Amino acid sequence: MKVLVVMGSKSDSHIAEKVTKMFDEFEVDYDVEVASAHRNPEKVEKLAKKDYDVFIAIAGLSAALPGVIAAHTIKPVIGVPVSAKLGGLDSLLSIAQIPPGVPVATVGIDNGKNAALLAIEILALKDESLKKKLEEYREKMRN
């Protein structure tokens, strides 16, 4: 099982690092790519059609990337809004207000950690070892 993390720009790498840190901790396989929905639409489409189990799309400003990926796959897509302008509210609303029929999960602004955890929860539906690691992670949070 594998996740693809896509950044709209290299400037979003600080958010991608939050995602990959969690994946490393949980030993989840992932790839990271940079592809803009506006500057590289063909690349985004090709990436969305690859055999990943979950996609995480990190995007600021108009934040079209998560929706464009979702338009090309029926796999889960998690959008991470970036605080590029307007405190990230523009990005948050762009991702959260995806039109009906092509859903995208949305986490908080700059919250790559929660995006990774949500992806891990999705993968854990079919992976008992990940489920156990998540239970242990949650237990540590309680103490």
Short mmCIF file of N, CA, C and O in Angstrom, two decimals:
data_model
loop_
_atom_site.label_atom_id
_atom_site.label_comp_id
_atom_site.label_asym_id
_atom_site.label_seq_id
_atom_site.Cartn_x
_atom_site.Cartn_y
_atom_site.Cartn_z
N MET A 1 0.86 -1.17 0.00
CA MET A 1 0.00 0.00 0.00
C MET A 1 0.90 1.23 0.00
O MET A 1 1.89 1.29 0.71
N LYS A 2 0.51 2.22 -0.81
CA LYS A 2 1.39 3.36 -1.01
C LYS A 2 0.60 4.64 -1.18
O LYS A 2 -0.50 4.64 -1.71
N VAL A 3 1.20 5.74 -0.73
CA VAL A 3 0.59 7.07 -0.80
C VAL A 3 1.44 7.95 -1.69
O VAL A 3 2.67 7.89 -1.66
N LEU A 4 0.77 8.80 -2.46
CA LEU A 4 1.48 9.82 -3.23
C LEU A 4 1.19 11.18 -2.61
O LEU A 4 0.04 11.57 -2.43
N VAL A 5 2.26 11.88 -2.30
CA VAL A 5 2.18 13.25 -1.78
C VAL A 5 2.56 14.16 -2.94
O VAL A 5 3.66 14.05 -3.48
N VAL A 6 1.64 15.06 -3.31
CA VAL A 6 1.90 15.97 -4.42
C VAL A 6 1.86 17.40 -3.88
O VAL A 6 0.88 17.80 -3.25
N MET A 7 2.92 18.13 -4.16
CA MET A 7 2.98 19.55 -3.81
C MET A 7 2.75 20.36 -5.06
O MET A 7 3.29 20.02 -6.12
N GLY A 8 1.99 21.43 -4.95
CA GLY A 8 1.77 22.30 -6.08
C GLY A 8 3.01 23.09 -6.44
O GLY A 8 3.18 23.53 -7.57
N SER A 9 3.91 23.24 -5.48
CA SER A 9 5.13 24.02 -5.67
C SER A 9 6.20 23.53 -4.70
O SER A 9 5.88 23.05 -3.61
N LYS A 10 7.45 23.67 -5.07
CA LYS A 10 8.55 23.31 -4.16
C LYS A 10 8.49 24.11 -2.87
O LYS A 10 8.98 23.66 -1.84
N SER A 11 7.89 25.30 -2.93
CA SER A 11 7.79 26.11 -1.71
C SER A 11 6.88 25.48 -0.66
O SER A 11 6.87 25.92 0.48
N ASP A 12 6.16 24.42 -1.03
CA ASP A 12 5.30 23.72 -0.09
C ASP A 12 6.02 22.56 0.61
O ASP A 12 5.40 21.79 1.35
N SER A 13 7.32 22.45 0.40
CA SER A 13 8.07 21.32 0.93
C SER A 13 8.05 21.26 2.45
O SER A 13 8.13 20.17 3.03
N HIS A 14 7.93 22.40 3.13
CA HIS A 14 7.87 22.37 4.59
C HIS A 14 6.61 21.67 5.10
O HIS A 14 6.62 21.07 6.18
N ILE A 15 5.55 21.69 4.31
CA ILE A 15 4.34 20.96 4.67
C ILE A 15 4.52 19.48 4.32
O ILE A 15 4.15 18.59 5.11
N ALA A 16 5.10 19.19 3.18
CA ALA A 16 5.35 17.80 2.78
C ALA A 16 6.23 17.09 3.81
O ALA A 16 6.04 15.89 4.08
N GLU A 17 7.15 17.80 4.41
CA GLU A 17 8.03 17.21 5.43
C GLU A 17 7.22 16.76 6.65
O GLU A 17 7.54 15.74 7.27
N LYS A 18 6.17 17.48 7.00
CA LYS A 18 5.30 17.06 8.11
C LYS A 18 4.60 15.75 7.76
O LYS A 18 4.42 14.88 8.62
N VAL A 19 4.22 15.61 6.51
CA VAL A 19 3.55 14.40 6.05
C VAL A 19 4.53 13.23 6.08
O VAL A 19 4.25 12.18 6.66
N THR A 20 5.67 13.41 5.45
CA THR A 20 6.61 12.30 5.32
C THR A 20 7.19 11.88 6.67
O THR A 20 7.51 10.71 6.86
N LYS A 21 7.31 12.81 7.59
CA LYS A 21 7.79 12.46 8.93
C LYS A 21 6.85 11.46 9.59
O LYS A 21 7.29 10.48 10.19
N MET A 22 5.54 11.67 9.46
CA MET A 22 4.56 10.74 10.02
C MET A 22 4.61 9.41 9.29
O MET A 22 4.54 8.35 9.92
N PHE A 23 4.74 9.44 7.97
CA PHE A 23 4.81 8.20 7.22
C PHE A 23 6.05 7.39 7.61
O PHE A 23 5.99 6.17 7.72
N ASP A 24 7.17 8.07 7.82
CA ASP A 24 8.38 7.38 8.25
C ASP A 24 8.16 6.74 9.62
O ASP A 24 8.55 5.60 9.86
N GLU A 25 7.50 7.46 10.51
CA GLU A 25 7.23 6.94 11.86
C GLU A 25 6.36 5.68 11.80
O GLU A 25 6.57 4.74 12.56
N PHE A 26 5.38 5.67 10.90
CA PHE A 26 4.46 4.54 10.78
C PHE A 26 4.91 3.51 9.74
O PHE A 26 4.22 2.54 9.49
N GLU A 27 6.06 3.76 9.11
CA GLU A 27 6.61 2.87 8.09
C GLU A 27 5.65 2.67 6.91
O GLU A 27 5.42 1.55 6.45
N VAL A 28 5.11 3.77 6.44
CA VAL A 28 4.21 3.77 5.28
C VAL A 28 5.02 4.13 4.04
O VAL A 28 5.80 5.09 4.06
N ASP A 29 4.83 3.38 2.97
CA ASP A 29 5.50 3.68 1.71
C ASP A 29 4.86 4.88 1.04
O ASP A 29 3.63 4.99 1.00
N TYR A 30 5.67 5.75 0.49
CA TYR A 30 5.16 6.96 -0.16
C TYR A 30 6.13 7.44 -1.21
O TYR A 30 7.31 7.09 -1.20
N ASP A 31 5.60 8.24 -2.11
CA ASP A 31 6.40 8.99 -3.07
C ASP A 31 6.00 10.46 -2.93
O ASP A 31 4.88 10.76 -2.51
N VAL A 32 6.90 11.34 -3.30
CA VAL A 32 6.63 12.78 -3.27
C VAL A 32 6.92 13.35 -4.65
O VAL A 32 7.96 13.04 -5.25
N GLU A 33 6.00 14.15 -5.14
CA GLU A 33 6.14 14.79 -6.45
C GLU A 33 5.77 16.26 -6.34
O GLU A 33 5.00 16.65 -5.46
N VAL A 34 6.30 17.06 -7.26
CA VAL A 34 5.90 18.45 -7.40
C VAL A 34 5.19 18.56 -8.75
O VAL A 34 5.75 18.20 -9.78
N ALA A 35 3.94 19.03 -8.70
CA ALA A 35 3.17 19.18 -9.93
C ALA A 35 2.06 20.20 -9.69
O ALA A 35 1.23 20.02 -8.81
N SER A 36 2.05 21.23 -10.45
CA SER A 36 1.05 22.28 -10.33
C SER A 36 -0.16 21.96 -11.20
O SER A 36 -0.01 21.59 -12.37
N ALA A 37 -1.35 22.13 -10.63
CA ALA A 37 -2.58 21.92 -11.40
C ALA A 37 -2.66 22.89 -12.58
O ALA A 37 -3.27 22.57 -13.60
N HIS A 38 -2.03 24.04 -12.45
CA HIS A 38 -2.11 25.06 -13.50
C HIS A 38 -0.92 25.01 -14.46
O HIS A 38 -1.09 25.21 -15.66
N ARG A 39 0.27 24.75 -13.94
CA ARG A 39 1.47 24.76 -14.78
C ARG A 39 1.80 23.39 -15.37
O ARG A 39 2.48 23.32 -16.39
N ASN A 40 1.36 22.30 -14.72
CA ASN A 40 1.66 20.95 -15.18
C ASN A 40 0.42 20.06 -15.19
O ASN A 40 0.43 18.97 -14.61
N PRO A 41 -0.68 20.48 -15.81
CA PRO A 41 -1.91 19.69 -15.72
C PRO A 41 -1.78 18.27 -16.28
O PRO A 41 -2.39 17.34 -15.74
N GLU A 42 -0.97 18.09 -17.29
CA GLU A 42 -0.79 16.74 -17.85
C GLU A 42 -0.07 15.84 -16.86
O GLU A 42 -0.42 14.67 -16.70
N LYS A 43 0.93 16.38 -16.17
CA LYS A 43 1.66 15.60 -15.17
C LYS A 43 0.73 15.23 -14.02
O LYS A 43 0.75 14.09 -13.53
N VAL A 44 -0.09 16.17 -13.57
CA VAL A 44 -1.03 15.89 -12.49
C VAL A 44 -1.98 14.76 -12.89
O VAL A 44 -2.22 13.83 -12.12
N GLU A 45 -2.49 14.81 -14.10
CA GLU A 45 -3.39 13.76 -14.58
C GLU A 45 -2.69 12.40 -14.60
O GLU A 45 -3.26 11.39 -14.15
N LYS A 46 -1.46 12.35 -15.09
CA LYS A 46 -0.71 11.09 -15.12
C LYS A 46 -0.48 10.55 -13.71
O LYS A 46 -0.62 9.34 -13.46
N LEU A 47 -0.13 11.43 -12.78
CA LEU A 47 0.10 11.01 -11.40
C LEU A 47 -1.18 10.46 -10.78
O LEU A 47 -1.15 9.45 -10.07
N ALA A 48 -2.29 11.12 -11.03
CA ALA A 48 -3.58 10.70 -10.44
C ALA A 48 -4.01 9.34 -10.94
O ALA A 48 -4.77 8.63 -10.26
N LYS A 49 -3.54 8.94 -12.11
CA LYS A 49 -3.93 7.66 -12.69
C LYS A 49 -2.98 6.52 -12.30
O LYS A 49 -3.22 5.37 -12.66
N LYS A 50 -1.95 6.85 -11.52
CA LYS A 50 -1.02 5.81 -11.07
C LYS A 50 -1.65 5.00 -9.94
O LYS A 50 -2.62 5.40 -9.32
N ASP A 51 -1.05 3.86 -9.66
CA ASP A 51 -1.62 2.90 -8.72
C ASP A 51 -1.23 3.21 -7.26
O ASP A 51 -0.50 2.45 -6.64
N TYR A 52 -1.74 4.31 -6.75
CA TYR A 52 -1.56 4.64 -5.33
C TYR A 52 -2.88 4.37 -4.62
O TYR A 52 -3.94 4.37 -5.23
N ASP A 53 -2.81 4.15 -3.31
CA ASP A 53 -4.01 3.88 -2.53
C ASP A 53 -4.67 5.16 -2.02
O ASP A 53 -5.88 5.22 -1.86
N VAL A 54 -3.86 6.17 -1.73
CA VAL A 54 -4.34 7.46 -1.24
C VAL A 54 -3.45 8.55 -1.82
O VAL A 54 -2.24 8.34 -2.00
N PHE A 55 -4.04 9.70 -2.08
CA PHE A 55 -3.29 10.86 -2.56
C PHE A 55 -3.40 11.98 -1.52
O PHE A 55 -4.49 12.22 -0.99
N ILE A 56 -2.30 12.65 -1.27
CA ILE A 56 -2.30 13.87 -0.46
C ILE A 56 -1.83 14.99 -1.36
O ILE A 56 -0.76 14.90 -1.97
N ALA A 57 -2.66 16.03 -1.47
CA ALA A 57 -2.35 17.16 -2.35
C ALA A 57 -2.18 18.41 -1.51
O ALA A 57 -3.12 18.84 -0.81
N ILE A 58 -1.01 19.00 -1.57
CA ILE A 58 -0.67 20.19 -0.80
C ILE A 58 -0.69 21.38 -1.73
O ILE A 58 0.04 21.41 -2.73
N ALA A 59 -1.55 22.37 -1.42
CA ALA A 59 -1.71 23.49 -2.36
C ALA A 59 -2.10 24.77 -1.65
O ALA A 59 -2.88 24.76 -0.70
N GLY A 60 -1.58 25.86 -2.17
CA GLY A 60 -1.93 27.18 -1.66
C GLY A 60 -2.63 28.00 -2.72
O GLY A 60 -2.92 27.51 -3.82
N LEU A 61 -2.92 29.23 -2.39
CA LEU A 61 -3.59 30.18 -3.28
C LEU A 61 -4.93 29.61 -3.76
O LEU A 61 -5.80 29.33 -2.95
N SER A 62 -5.11 29.39 -5.05
CA SER A 62 -6.40 28.89 -5.53
C SER A 62 -6.61 27.41 -5.16
O SER A 62 -7.74 26.93 -5.18
N ALA A 63 -5.54 26.72 -4.82
CA ALA A 63 -5.59 25.36 -4.29
C ALA A 63 -6.41 24.40 -5.16
O ALA A 63 -7.20 23.61 -4.66
N ALA A 64 -6.21 24.43 -6.45
CA ALA A 64 -6.94 23.57 -7.36
C ALA A 64 -6.43 22.13 -7.38
O ALA A 64 -7.15 21.22 -7.79
N LEU A 65 -5.20 21.92 -6.93
CA LEU A 65 -4.55 20.61 -7.06
C LEU A 65 -5.36 19.45 -6.49
O LEU A 65 -5.54 18.44 -7.19
N PRO A 66 -5.88 19.52 -5.27
CA PRO A 66 -6.64 18.36 -4.76
C PRO A 66 -7.85 18.02 -5.63
O PRO A 66 -8.10 16.83 -5.91
N GLY A 67 -8.58 19.01 -6.08
CA GLY A 67 -9.75 18.77 -6.91
C GLY A 67 -9.40 18.20 -8.27
O GLY A 67 -10.11 17.35 -8.80
N VAL A 68 -8.30 18.65 -8.84
CA VAL A 68 -7.88 18.14 -10.15
C VAL A 68 -7.46 16.68 -10.01
O VAL A 68 -7.83 15.85 -10.84
N ILE A 69 -6.74 16.35 -8.95
CA ILE A 69 -6.38 14.94 -8.73
C ILE A 69 -7.65 14.12 -8.56
O ILE A 69 -7.81 13.06 -9.18
N ALA A 70 -8.59 14.59 -7.74
CA ALA A 70 -9.84 13.86 -7.49
C ALA A 70 -10.64 13.66 -8.78
O ALA A 70 -11.33 12.65 -8.93
N ALA A 71 -10.53 14.59 -9.71
CA ALA A 71 -11.25 14.47 -10.98
C ALA A 71 -10.74 13.30 -11.83
O ALA A 71 -11.46 12.83 -12.70
N HIS A 72 -9.52 12.85 -11.53
CA HIS A 72 -8.90 11.80 -12.35
C HIS A 72 -8.74 10.46 -11.63
O HIS A 72 -8.07 9.56 -12.15
N THR A 73 -9.31 10.33 -10.43
CA THR A 73 -9.20 9.07 -9.70
C THR A 73 -10.44 8.86 -8.84
O THR A 73 -11.14 9.83 -8.51
N ILE A 74 -10.68 7.61 -8.48
CA ILE A 74 -11.73 7.33 -7.51
C ILE A 74 -11.11 6.96 -6.16
O ILE A 74 -11.81 6.55 -5.24
N LYS A 75 -9.81 7.10 -6.04
CA LYS A 75 -9.11 6.84 -4.78
C LYS A 75 -9.27 8.06 -3.86
O LYS A 75 -9.52 9.18 -4.32
N PRO A 76 -9.10 7.87 -2.54
CA PRO A 76 -9.22 9.00 -1.61
C PRO A 76 -8.15 10.07 -1.87
O PRO A 76 -6.98 9.75 -2.09
N VAL A 77 -8.60 11.32 -1.83
CA VAL A 77 -7.70 12.47 -1.97
C VAL A 77 -7.87 13.34 -0.73
O VAL A 77 -8.99 13.69 -0.35
N ILE A 78 -6.74 13.69 -0.12
CA ILE A 78 -6.73 14.55 1.07
C ILE A 78 -6.04 15.84 0.68
O ILE A 78 -4.89 15.83 0.24
N GLY A 79 -6.74 16.95 0.84
CA GLY A 79 -6.17 18.25 0.52
C GLY A 79 -5.61 18.93 1.75
O GLY A 79 -6.23 18.93 2.81
N VAL A 80 -4.44 19.52 1.58
CA VAL A 80 -3.81 20.29 2.65
C VAL A 80 -3.67 21.73 2.18
O VAL A 80 -2.85 22.02 1.31
N PRO A 81 -4.49 22.64 2.72
CA PRO A 81 -4.36 24.04 2.34
C PRO A 81 -3.10 24.66 2.96
O PRO A 81 -2.74 24.34 4.08
N VAL A 82 -2.46 25.52 2.19
CA VAL A 82 -1.22 26.17 2.62
C VAL A 82 -1.49 27.65 2.89
O VAL A 82 -2.22 28.30 2.15
N SER A 83 -0.86 28.15 3.92
CA SER A 83 -1.05 29.55 4.29
C SER A 83 -0.20 30.48 3.44
O SER A 83 0.65 31.20 3.94
N ALA A 84 -0.42 30.47 2.14
CA ALA A 84 0.35 31.29 1.21
C ALA A 84 -0.10 32.75 1.24
O ALA A 84 0.71 33.66 1.23
N LYS A 85 -1.39 32.97 1.23
CA LYS A 85 -1.99 34.31 1.27
C LYS A 85 -3.23 34.23 2.15
O LYS A 85 -3.78 33.16 2.39
N LEU A 86 -3.72 35.36 2.60
CA LEU A 86 -4.95 35.44 3.38
C LEU A 86 -4.97 34.46 4.55
O LEU A 86 -6.02 33.93 4.92
N GLY A 87 -3.80 34.16 5.10
CA GLY A 87 -3.70 33.24 6.22
C GLY A 87 -4.07 31.81 5.86
O GLY A 87 -4.28 30.99 6.73
N GLY A 88 -4.17 31.52 4.58
CA GLY A 88 -4.53 30.19 4.12
C GLY A 88 -6.03 29.97 3.99
O GLY A 88 -6.47 28.92 3.52
N LEU A 89 -6.81 30.97 4.38
CA LEU A 89 -8.27 30.82 4.29
C LEU A 89 -8.73 30.63 2.85
O LEU A 89 -9.64 29.85 2.58
N ASP A 90 -8.09 31.32 1.92
CA ASP A 90 -8.43 31.15 0.50
C ASP A 90 -8.21 29.70 0.06
O ASP A 90 -9.06 29.10 -0.60
N SER A 91 -7.10 29.13 0.46
CA SER A 91 -6.79 27.75 0.10
C SER A 91 -7.75 26.77 0.77
O SER A 91 -8.23 25.82 0.15
N LEU A 92 -8.01 27.00 2.04
CA LEU A 92 -8.93 26.14 2.79
C LEU A 92 -10.30 26.10 2.13
O LEU A 92 -10.86 25.03 1.88
N LEU A 93 -10.82 27.26 1.80
CA LEU A 93 -12.15 27.31 1.18
C LEU A 93 -12.14 26.71 -0.22
O LEU A 93 -13.10 26.05 -0.62
N SER A 94 -11.07 26.91 -0.96
CA SER A 94 -10.99 26.33 -2.31
C SER A 94 -11.04 24.81 -2.26
O SER A 94 -11.67 24.17 -3.10
N ILE A 95 -10.37 24.22 -1.27
CA ILE A 95 -10.35 22.77 -1.16
C ILE A 95 -11.66 22.24 -0.56
O ILE A 95 -12.24 21.28 -1.06
N ALA A 96 -12.13 22.89 0.49
CA ALA A 96 -13.33 22.41 1.18
C ALA A 96 -14.59 22.56 0.33
O ALA A 96 -15.54 21.80 0.49
N GLN A 97 -14.61 23.51 -0.59
CA GLN A 97 -15.81 23.79 -1.38
C GLN A 97 -15.79 23.11 -2.75
O GLN A 97 -16.35 23.62 -3.71
N ILE A 98 -15.19 21.94 -2.82
CA ILE A 98 -15.18 21.16 -4.06
C ILE A 98 -16.63 20.85 -4.45
O ILE A 98 -17.44 20.51 -3.59
N PRO A 99 -16.98 20.95 -5.72
CA PRO A 99 -18.36 20.67 -6.14
C PRO A 99 -18.79 19.23 -5.79
O PRO A 99 -17.95 18.33 -5.72
N PRO A 100 -20.08 19.02 -5.60
CA PRO A 100 -20.58 17.68 -5.27
C PRO A 100 -20.21 16.65 -6.33
O PRO A 100 -20.13 16.95 -7.51
N GLY A 101 -19.97 15.43 -5.86
CA GLY A 101 -19.69 14.32 -6.75
C GLY A 101 -18.23 13.95 -6.89
O GLY A 101 -17.90 12.86 -7.34
N VAL A 102 -17.35 14.86 -6.53
CA VAL A 102 -15.90 14.60 -6.60
C VAL A 102 -15.29 15.04 -5.27
O VAL A 102 -14.65 16.08 -5.18
N PRO A 103 -15.51 14.25 -4.22
CA PRO A 103 -15.10 14.69 -2.88
C PRO A 103 -13.60 14.72 -2.67
O PRO A 103 -12.85 13.95 -3.28
N VAL A 104 -13.19 15.65 -1.82
CA VAL A 104 -11.82 15.77 -1.35
C VAL A 104 -11.89 15.99 0.15
O VAL A 104 -12.60 16.89 0.61
N ALA A 105 -11.19 15.17 0.92
CA ALA A 105 -11.10 15.41 2.36
C ALA A 105 -10.18 16.61 2.56
O ALA A 105 -9.24 16.81 1.79
N THR A 106 -10.47 17.40 3.57
CA THR A 106 -9.67 18.59 3.82
C THR A 106 -9.24 18.63 5.28
O THR A 106 -10.07 18.41 6.16
N VAL A 107 -7.97 18.88 5.51
CA VAL A 107 -7.46 19.06 6.87
C VAL A 107 -7.19 20.55 7.09
O VAL A 107 -7.34 21.36 6.18
N GLY A 108 -6.77 20.89 8.28
CA GLY A 108 -6.51 22.28 8.62
C GLY A 108 -5.34 22.87 7.85
O GLY A 108 -4.51 22.15 7.28
N ILE A 109 -5.28 24.17 7.84
CA ILE A 109 -4.24 24.92 7.14
C ILE A 109 -2.86 24.50 7.64
O ILE A 109 -2.61 24.48 8.86
N ASP A 110 -1.99 24.15 6.72
CA ASP A 110 -0.61 23.72 6.99
C ASP A 110 -0.51 22.43 7.81
O ASP A 110 0.55 22.10 8.32
N ASN A 111 -1.61 21.69 7.94
CA ASN A 111 -1.62 20.54 8.83
C ASN A 111 -1.30 19.23 8.10
O ASN A 111 -2.13 18.32 8.01
N GLY A 112 -0.07 19.15 7.63
CA GLY A 112 0.39 17.95 6.96
C GLY A 112 0.37 16.73 7.86
O GLY A 112 0.14 15.60 7.40
N LYS A 113 0.59 16.93 9.15
CA LYS A 113 0.58 15.80 10.09
C LYS A 113 -0.79 15.13 10.09
O LYS A 113 -0.89 13.90 10.03
N ASN A 114 -1.87 15.91 10.17
CA ASN A 114 -3.21 15.32 10.16
C ASN A 114 -3.53 14.67 8.82
O ASN A 114 -4.23 13.66 8.77
N ALA A 115 -3.03 15.22 7.74
CA ALA A 115 -3.24 14.59 6.43
C ALA A 115 -2.61 13.21 6.41
O ALA A 115 -3.22 12.24 5.94
N ALA A 116 -1.40 13.11 6.93
CA ALA A 116 -0.72 11.82 6.99
C ALA A 116 -1.49 10.84 7.87
O ALA A 116 -1.69 9.68 7.51
N LEU A 117 -1.93 11.32 9.03
CA LEU A 117 -2.68 10.43 9.93
C LEU A 117 -3.99 9.97 9.31
O LEU A 117 -4.39 8.82 9.47
N LEU A 118 -4.67 10.84 8.60
CA LEU A 118 -5.91 10.44 7.92
C LEU A 118 -5.61 9.39 6.85
O LEU A 118 -6.32 8.39 6.73
N ALA A 119 -4.55 9.58 6.10
CA ALA A 119 -4.16 8.59 5.09
C ALA A 119 -3.83 7.26 5.76
O ALA A 119 -4.22 6.18 5.27
N ILE A 120 -3.15 7.31 6.89
CA ILE A 120 -2.79 6.09 7.62
C ILE A 120 -4.07 5.39 8.11
O ILE A 120 -4.18 4.16 8.04
N GLU A 121 -5.04 6.16 8.59
CA GLU A 121 -6.31 5.57 9.02
C GLU A 121 -7.01 4.86 7.86
O GLU A 121 -7.56 3.77 8.02
N ILE A 122 -6.97 5.47 6.69
CA ILE A 122 -7.57 4.84 5.50
C ILE A 122 -6.85 3.54 5.17
O ILE A 122 -7.49 2.51 4.93
N LEU A 123 -5.53 3.57 5.17
CA LEU A 123 -4.76 2.37 4.87
C LEU A 123 -4.96 1.29 5.93
O LEU A 123 -4.96 0.09 5.62
N ALA A 124 -5.16 1.71 7.17
CA ALA A 124 -5.32 0.76 8.28
C ALA A 124 -6.61 -0.04 8.18
O ALA A 124 -6.75 -1.08 8.84
N LEU A 125 -7.54 0.39 7.35
CA LEU A 125 -8.77 -0.38 7.14
C LEU A 125 -8.46 -1.77 6.59
O LEU A 125 -9.22 -2.71 6.80
N LYS A 126 -7.33 -1.88 5.87
CA LYS A 126 -6.95 -3.17 5.27
C LYS A 126 -5.59 -3.66 5.75
O LYS A 126 -5.04 -4.60 5.19
N ASP A 127 -5.03 -3.02 6.77
CA ASP A 127 -3.70 -3.38 7.24
C ASP A 127 -3.70 -3.42 8.77
O ASP A 127 -3.68 -2.38 9.43
N GLU A 128 -3.71 -4.62 9.31
CA GLU A 128 -3.79 -4.80 10.77
C GLU A 128 -2.58 -4.21 11.50
O GLU A 128 -2.73 -3.69 12.61
N SER A 129 -1.40 -4.30 10.92
CA SER A 129 -0.22 -3.76 11.60
C SER A 129 -0.31 -2.24 11.71
O SER A 129 0.07 -1.67 12.74
N LEU A 130 -0.82 -1.59 10.68
CA LEU A 130 -1.02 -0.13 10.76
C LEU A 130 -2.09 0.21 11.79
O LEU A 130 -1.95 1.19 12.52
N LYS A 131 -3.14 -0.58 11.83
CA LYS A 131 -4.20 -0.36 12.81
C LYS A 131 -3.63 -0.42 14.23
O LYS A 131 -3.92 0.44 15.07
N LYS A 132 -2.79 -1.39 14.48
CA LYS A 132 -2.17 -1.54 15.80
C LYS A 132 -1.27 -0.34 16.11
O LYS A 132 -1.30 0.19 17.22
N LYS A 133 -0.49 0.10 15.13
CA LYS A 133 0.37 1.26 15.34
C LYS A 133 -0.44 2.51 15.64
O LYS A 133 -0.06 3.34 16.48
N LEU A 134 -1.57 2.66 14.96
CA LEU A 134 -2.44 3.82 15.22
C LEU A 134 -3.01 3.77 16.64
O LEU A 134 -3.08 4.79 17.33
N GLU A 135 -3.44 2.58 17.05
CA GLU A 135 -3.95 2.43 18.42
C GLU A 135 -2.89 2.79 19.45
O GLU A 135 -3.17 3.48 20.43
N GLU A 136 -1.67 2.34 19.23
CA GLU A 136 -0.55 2.66 20.12
C GLU A 136 -0.26 4.16 20.11
O GLU A 136 0.01 4.76 21.16
N TYR A 137 -0.30 4.77 18.94
CA TYR A 137 -0.07 6.21 18.81
C TYR A 137 -1.10 7.00 19.61
O TYR A 137 -0.76 7.92 20.35
N ARG A 138 -2.36 6.62 19.46
CA ARG A 138 -3.44 7.30 20.19
C ARG A 138 -3.29 7.10 21.71
O ARG A 138 -3.55 8.01 22.49
N GLU A 139 -2.88 5.90 22.10
CA GLU A 139 -2.71 5.63 23.53
C GLU A 139 -1.61 6.52 24.11
O GLU A 139 -1.75 7.06 25.21
N LYS A 140 -0.50 6.70 23.38
CA LYS A 140 0.57 7.58 23.83
C LYS A 140 0.08 9.02 23.99
O LYS A 140 0.52 9.75 24.89
N MET A 141 -0.83 9.44 23.13
CA MET A 141 -1.37 10.81 23.22
C MET A 141 -2.17 11.00 24.50
O MET A 141 -2.23 12.11 25.02
N ARG A 142 -2.78 9.94 24.99
CA ARG A 142 -3.62 10.04 26.19
C ARG A 142 -2.80 10.16 27.46
O ARG A 142 -3.29 10.58 28.48
N ASN A 143 -1.55 9.70 27.41
CA ASN A 143 -0.71 9.69 28.63
C ASN A 143 0.15 10.90 28.74
O ASN A 143 0.50 11.60 27.92
#
